[in-house]
């Protein structure tokens, strides 16, 4: 039916000073859905289960960073990830992009 099709799953985040930050999921068919969090790829099932359990809307920056670290630890235990360095987590806010 569709030959030479390329799948492109994307997560798009937007920030507007008059509104709150938004995250959207764009699938390979062009559907756009507003989501609170997201993950895609081979490890997404493991990551989404952690996010389902521990994510809440009013998280602090420190709680969010710890949640991301927990997600990476889950991937390390489920997959062979031999990076000697910890993940590089960057936070984007009204002051710009900073390493957290």
CSV table of N, CA and C in Angstrom, one decimal:
chain,number,residue,atom,x,y,z
A,1,UNK,N,0.8,-1.2,0.0
A,1,UNK,CA,0.0,0.0,0.0
A,1,UNK,C,0.9,1.3,0.0
A,2,UNK,N,1.6,1.5,1.1
A,2,UNK,CA,2.5,2.6,1.1
A,2,UNK,C,4.0,2.1,1.0
A,3,UNK,N,4.6,2.2,-0.1
A,3,UNK,CA,5.9,1.8,-0.3
A,3,UNK,C,6.9,2.9,0.0
A,4,UNK,N,8.0,2.5,0.6
A,4,UNK,CA,9.0,3.5,0.9
A,4,UNK,C,8.6,4.6,2.0
A,5,UNK,N,7.6,4.1,2.8
A,5,UNK,CA,7.1,5.1,3.8
A,5,UNK,C,8.1,5.2,4.9
A,6,UNK,N,8.3,6.4,5.5
A,6,UNK,CA,9.1,6.7,6.6
A,6,UNK,C,8.3,7.0,7.8
A,7,UNK,N,8.4,6.3,8.9
A,7,UNK,CA,7.6,6.6,10.1
A,7,UNK,C,8.4,7.7,10.9
A,8,UNK,N,7.7,8.7,11.3
A,8,UNK,CA,8.3,9.8,12.1
A,8,UNK,C,7.4,10.1,13.3
A,9,UNK,N,7.7,9.5,14.4
A,9,UNK,CA,7.0,9.8,15.7
A,9,UNK,C,7.8,10.9,16.3
A,10,UNK,N,7.0,11.9,16.8
A,10,UNK,CA,7.7,13.1,17.4
A,10,UNK,C,6.9,13.5,18.6
A,11,UNK,N,7.7,14.1,19.5
A,11,UNK,CA,7.1,14.8,20.6
A,11,UNK,C,7.5,16.3,20.5
A,12,UNK,N,6.5,17.1,20.5
A,12,UNK,CA,6.7,18.6,20.3
A,12,UNK,C,6.3,19.3,21.5
A,13,UNK,N,7.2,20.1,22.0
A,13,UNK,CA,6.9,20.9,23.2
A,13,UNK,C,6.8,22.4,22.8
A,14,UNK,N,5.9,23.1,23.4
A,14,UNK,CA,5.7,24.5,23.2
A,14,UNK,C,5.7,25.3,24.5
A,15,UNK,N,6.2,26.5,24.4
A,15,UNK,CA,6.1,27.4,25.6
A,15,UNK,C,5.7,28.8,25.1
A,16,UNK,N,4.7,29.3,25.8
A,16,UNK,CA,4.3,30.7,25.5
A,16,UNK,C,4.1,31.4,26.9
A,17,UNK,N,4.6,32.6,27.0
A,17,UNK,CA,4.6,33.3,28.3
A,17,UNK,C,3.2,33.5,28.8
A,18,UNK,N,2.3,33.7,27.9
A,18,UNK,CA,0.9,33.9,28.3
A,18,UNK,C,0.2,32.6,28.7
A,19,UNK,N,0.7,31.5,28.3
A,19,UNK,CA,0.1,30.2,28.5
A,19,UNK,C,1.1,29.3,29.3
A,20,UNK,N,0.6,28.1,29.6
A,20,UNK,CA,1.5,27.2,30.3
A,20,UNK,C,2.2,26.3,29.2
A,21,UNK,N,3.2,25.6,29.6
A,21,UNK,CA,3.9,24.8,28.6
A,21,UNK,C,3.0,23.6,28.2
A,22,UNK,N,3.2,23.2,26.9
A,22,UNK,CA,2.4,22.1,26.4
A,22,UNK,C,3.3,21.1,25.7
A,23,UNK,N,2.9,19.8,25.7
A,23,UNK,CA,3.6,18.8,25.0
A,23,UNK,C,2.6,18.1,24.1
A,24,UNK,N,3.0,17.8,22.9
A,24,UNK,CA,2.2,17.2,21.9
A,24,UNK,C,2.8,15.9,21.3
A,25,UNK,N,2.1,14.9,21.0
A,25,UNK,CA,2.5,13.7,20.4
A,25,UNK,C,2.0,13.8,18.9
A,26,UNK,N,3.0,13.6,18.0
A,26,UNK,CA,2.7,13.6,16.6
A,26,UNK,C,3.0,12.3,16.0
A,27,UNK,N,2.0,11.5,15.6
A,27,UNK,CA,2.3,10.2,15.1
A,27,UNK,C,2.6,10.1,13.6
A,28,UNK,N,2.8,8.9,13.1
A,28,UNK,CA,3.2,8.8,11.7
A,28,UNK,C,2.1,9.1,10.7
A,29,UNK,N,0.9,9.2,11.2
A,29,UNK,CA,-0.3,9.5,10.3
A,29,UNK,C,-0.6,11.0,10.4
A,30,UNK,N,0.1,11.8,11.1
A,30,UNK,CA,-0.2,13.2,11.2
A,30,UNK,C,-1.2,13.6,12.3
A,31,UNK,N,-1.5,12.7,13.2
A,31,UNK,CA,-2.4,13.0,14.3
A,31,UNK,C,-1.7,13.7,15.4
A,32,UNK,N,-2.2,14.8,15.9
A,32,UNK,CA,-1.6,15.6,16.9
A,32,UNK,C,-2.4,15.5,18.2
A,33,UNK,N,-1.8,15.1,19.3
A,33,UNK,CA,-2.5,14.8,20.6
A,33,UNK,C,-1.7,15.5,21.7
A,34,UNK,N,-2.4,16.3,22.5
A,34,UNK,CA,-1.8,16.9,23.7
A,34,UNK,C,-1.7,15.8,24.8
A,35,UNK,N,-0.5,15.7,25.3
A,35,UNK,CA,-0.2,14.7,26.4
A,35,UNK,C,0.6,15.4,27.5
A,36,UNK,N,0.5,14.8,28.7
A,36,UNK,CA,1.2,15.3,29.8
A,36,UNK,C,2.7,14.9,29.8
A,37,UNK,N,3.0,13.7,29.3
A,37,UNK,CA,4.3,13.1,29.2
A,37,UNK,C,4.3,12.1,28.1
A,38,UNK,N,5.5,11.7,27.6
A,38,UNK,CA,5.6,10.8,26.5
A,38,UNK,C,7.0,10.2,26.4
A,39,UNK,N,7.0,9.0,25.7
A,39,UNK,CA,8.2,8.3,25.4
A,39,UNK,C,7.9,7.5,24.2
A,40,UNK,N,9.0,7.3,23.4
A,40,UNK,CA,8.8,6.4,22.2
A,40,UNK,C,10.1,5.6,22.0
A,41,UNK,N,10.0,4.6,21.2
A,41,UNK,CA,11.1,3.8,21.0
A,41,UNK,C,11.0,2.4,21.6
A,42,UNK,N,12.0,1.6,21.6
A,42,UNK,CA,12.0,0.3,22.1
A,42,UNK,C,11.7,0.2,23.6
A,43,UNK,N,12.2,1.1,24.4
A,43,UNK,CA,12.0,1.1,25.8
A,43,UNK,C,10.9,1.9,26.3
A,44,UNK,N,10.0,2.4,25.4
A,44,UNK,CA,8.9,3.2,25.9
A,44,UNK,C,7.9,2.5,26.8
A,45,UNK,N,7.7,1.3,26.7
A,45,UNK,CA,6.8,0.6,27.6
A,45,UNK,C,7.3,0.6,29.0
A,46,UNK,N,8.6,0.4,29.2
A,46,UNK,CA,9.1,0.5,30.5
A,46,UNK,C,9.1,1.9,31.1
A,47,UNK,N,9.4,2.9,30.2
A,47,UNK,CA,9.4,4.3,30.7
A,47,UNK,C,8.0,4.8,31.0
A,48,UNK,N,7.0,4.4,30.1
A,48,UNK,CA,5.7,4.9,30.3
A,48,UNK,C,5.1,4.3,31.6
A,49,UNK,N,5.5,3.1,32.0
A,49,UNK,CA,5.0,2.5,33.2
A,49,UNK,C,5.5,3.3,34.4
A,50,UNK,N,6.7,3.8,34.4
A,50,UNK,CA,7.3,4.6,35.5
A,50,UNK,C,6.6,5.9,35.5
A,51,UNK,N,6.4,6.5,34.3
A,51,UNK,CA,5.8,7.8,34.3
A,51,UNK,C,4.3,7.8,34.7
A,52,UNK,N,3.6,6.7,34.4
A,52,UNK,CA,2.2,6.5,34.8
A,52,UNK,C,2.2,6.5,36.4
A,53,UNK,N,3.1,5.8,37.0
A,53,UNK,CA,3.1,5.6,38.4
A,53,UNK,C,3.6,6.9,39.2
A,54,UNK,N,4.6,7.6,38.7
A,54,UNK,CA,5.2,8.6,39.5
A,54,UNK,C,5.0,10.1,39.0
A,55,UNK,N,4.5,10.3,37.8
A,55,UNK,CA,4.4,11.6,37.3
A,55,UNK,C,3.1,12.3,38.0
A,56,UNK,N,3.3,13.6,38.4
A,56,UNK,CA,2.1,14.4,38.8
A,56,UNK,C,2.3,15.8,38.3
A,57,UNK,N,1.3,16.5,38.1
A,57,UNK,CA,1.3,17.8,37.4
A,57,UNK,C,2.2,18.8,38.1
A,58,UNK,N,2.1,18.8,39.4
A,58,UNK,CA,2.8,19.9,40.2
A,58,UNK,C,4.2,19.5,40.7
A,59,UNK,N,4.9,18.8,39.9
A,59,UNK,CA,6.3,18.3,40.2
A,59,UNK,C,7.3,19.5,40.3
A,60,UNK,N,8.2,19.4,41.2
A,60,UNK,CA,9.3,20.4,41.2
A,60,UNK,C,10.3,20.0,40.2
A,61,UNK,N,11.2,20.9,39.9
A,61,UNK,CA,12.3,20.6,38.9
A,61,UNK,C,13.1,19.4,39.4
A,62,UNK,N,13.4,19.4,40.7
A,62,UNK,CA,14.2,18.3,41.3
A,62,UNK,C,13.5,17.0,41.2
A,63,UNK,N,12.2,17.0,41.4
A,63,UNK,CA,11.4,15.7,41.3
A,63,UNK,C,11.4,15.2,39.8
A,64,UNK,N,11.3,16.2,38.9
A,64,UNK,CA,11.3,15.8,37.5
A,64,UNK,C,12.7,15.2,37.1
A,65,UNK,N,13.7,15.8,37.5
A,65,UNK,CA,15.1,15.3,37.2
A,65,UNK,C,15.3,13.9,37.8
A,66,UNK,N,14.8,13.7,39.0
A,66,UNK,CA,14.9,12.4,39.6
A,66,UNK,C,14.1,11.4,38.9
A,67,UNK,N,12.9,11.8,38.4
A,67,UNK,CA,12.1,10.9,37.6
A,67,UNK,C,12.8,10.5,36.3
A,68,UNK,N,13.4,11.4,35.7
A,68,UNK,CA,14.2,11.1,34.5
A,68,UNK,C,15.3,10.1,34.8
A,69,UNK,N,16.0,10.3,35.9
A,69,UNK,CA,17.1,9.4,36.3
A,69,UNK,C,16.6,8.0,36.6
A,70,UNK,N,15.4,7.9,37.2
A,70,UNK,CA,14.8,6.6,37.4
A,70,UNK,C,14.5,5.9,36.1
A,71,UNK,N,14.0,6.7,35.1
A,71,UNK,CA,13.7,6.1,33.8
A,71,UNK,C,15.0,5.6,33.2
A,72,UNK,N,16.1,6.3,33.2
A,72,UNK,CA,17.3,5.8,32.7
A,72,UNK,C,17.8,4.6,33.4
A,73,UNK,N,17.6,4.5,34.7
A,73,UNK,CA,18.1,3.4,35.5
A,73,UNK,C,17.2,2.1,35.1
A,74,UNK,N,16.0,2.3,34.8
A,74,UNK,CA,15.1,1.2,34.4
A,74,UNK,C,15.6,0.7,33.0
A,75,UNK,N,16.0,1.6,32.1
A,75,UNK,CA,16.5,1.2,30.8
A,75,UNK,C,17.8,0.4,31.0
A,76,UNK,N,18.7,0.9,31.9
A,76,UNK,CA,19.9,0.2,32.1
A,76,UNK,C,19.7,-1.2,32.6
A,77,UNK,N,18.7,-1.4,33.5
A,77,UNK,CA,18.4,-2.8,34.0
A,77,UNK,C,17.7,-3.7,32.9
A,78,UNK,N,17.0,-3.1,32.0
A,78,UNK,CA,16.3,-3.9,31.0
A,78,UNK,C,17.1,-4.1,29.7
A,79,UNK,N,17.9,-3.1,29.3
A,79,UNK,CA,18.7,-3.1,28.1
A,79,UNK,C,20.2,-3.0,28.4
A,80,UNK,N,21.0,-3.3,27.4
A,80,UNK,CA,22.4,-3.2,27.5
A,80,UNK,C,22.8,-1.8,27.1
A,81,UNK,N,22.9,-0.9,28.1
A,81,UNK,CA,23.4,0.4,27.9
A,81,UNK,C,24.7,0.6,28.7
A,82,UNK,N,25.8,0.6,27.9
A,82,UNK,CA,27.1,0.6,28.5
A,82,UNK,C,27.7,2.0,28.6
A,83,UNK,N,27.0,3.0,28.6
A,83,UNK,CA,27.6,4.3,28.6
A,83,UNK,C,28.2,4.6,30.0
A,84,UNK,N,29.4,4.9,30.1
A,84,UNK,CA,30.0,5.2,31.4
A,84,UNK,C,29.6,6.5,32.1
A,85,UNK,N,29.0,7.4,31.2
A,85,UNK,CA,28.6,8.7,31.7
A,85,UNK,C,27.1,8.7,32.1
A,86,UNK,N,26.7,9.4,33.1
A,86,UNK,CA,25.3,9.6,33.4
A,86,UNK,C,24.6,10.3,32.2
A,87,UNK,N,23.3,10.2,32.1
A,87,UNK,CA,22.6,11.0,31.0
A,87,UNK,C,22.7,12.5,31.2
A,88,UNK,N,22.8,13.2,30.1
A,88,UNK,CA,22.9,14.6,30.1
A,88,UNK,C,21.5,15.2,30.0
A,89,UNK,N,21.0,15.7,31.2
A,89,UNK,CA,19.7,16.2,31.3
A,89,UNK,C,19.8,17.8,31.2
A,90,UNK,N,19.0,18.4,30.3
A,90,UNK,CA,19.0,19.8,30.2
A,90,UNK,C,17.6,20.3,30.5
A,91,UNK,N,17.5,21.4,31.2
A,91,UNK,CA,16.2,22.0,31.5
A,91,UNK,C,16.0,23.3,30.8
A,92,UNK,N,14.9,23.5,30.2
A,92,UNK,CA,14.6,24.7,29.4
A,92,UNK,C,13.5,25.4,30.1
A,93,UNK,N,13.7,26.7,30.4
A,93,UNK,CA,12.8,27.5,31.1
A,93,UNK,C,12.9,29.0,30.5
A,94,UNK,N,12.3,29.9,31.2
A,94,UNK,CA,12.3,31.3,30.7
A,94,UNK,C,13.7,31.9,30.7
A,95,UNK,N,14.6,31.3,31.4
A,95,UNK,CA,16.0,31.8,31.4
A,95,UNK,C,16.9,31.1,30.4
A,96,UNK,N,16.3,30.2,29.6
A,96,UNK,CA,17.1,29.5,28.6
A,96,UNK,C,17.3,28.1,28.9
A,97,UNK,N,18.3,27.5,28.2
A,97,UNK,CA,18.6,26.1,28.4
A,97,UNK,C,19.8,25.9,29.3
A,98,UNK,N,19.6,25.1,30.3
A,98,UNK,CA,20.7,24.9,31.3
A,98,UNK,C,20.9,23.4,31.6
A,99,UNK,N,22.1,23.0,31.8
A,99,UNK,CA,22.4,21.6,32.2
A,99,UNK,C,21.9,21.4,33.7
A,100,UNK,N,21.2,20.4,34.0
A,100,UNK,CA,20.6,20.2,35.3
A,100,UNK,C,21.4,19.1,36.0
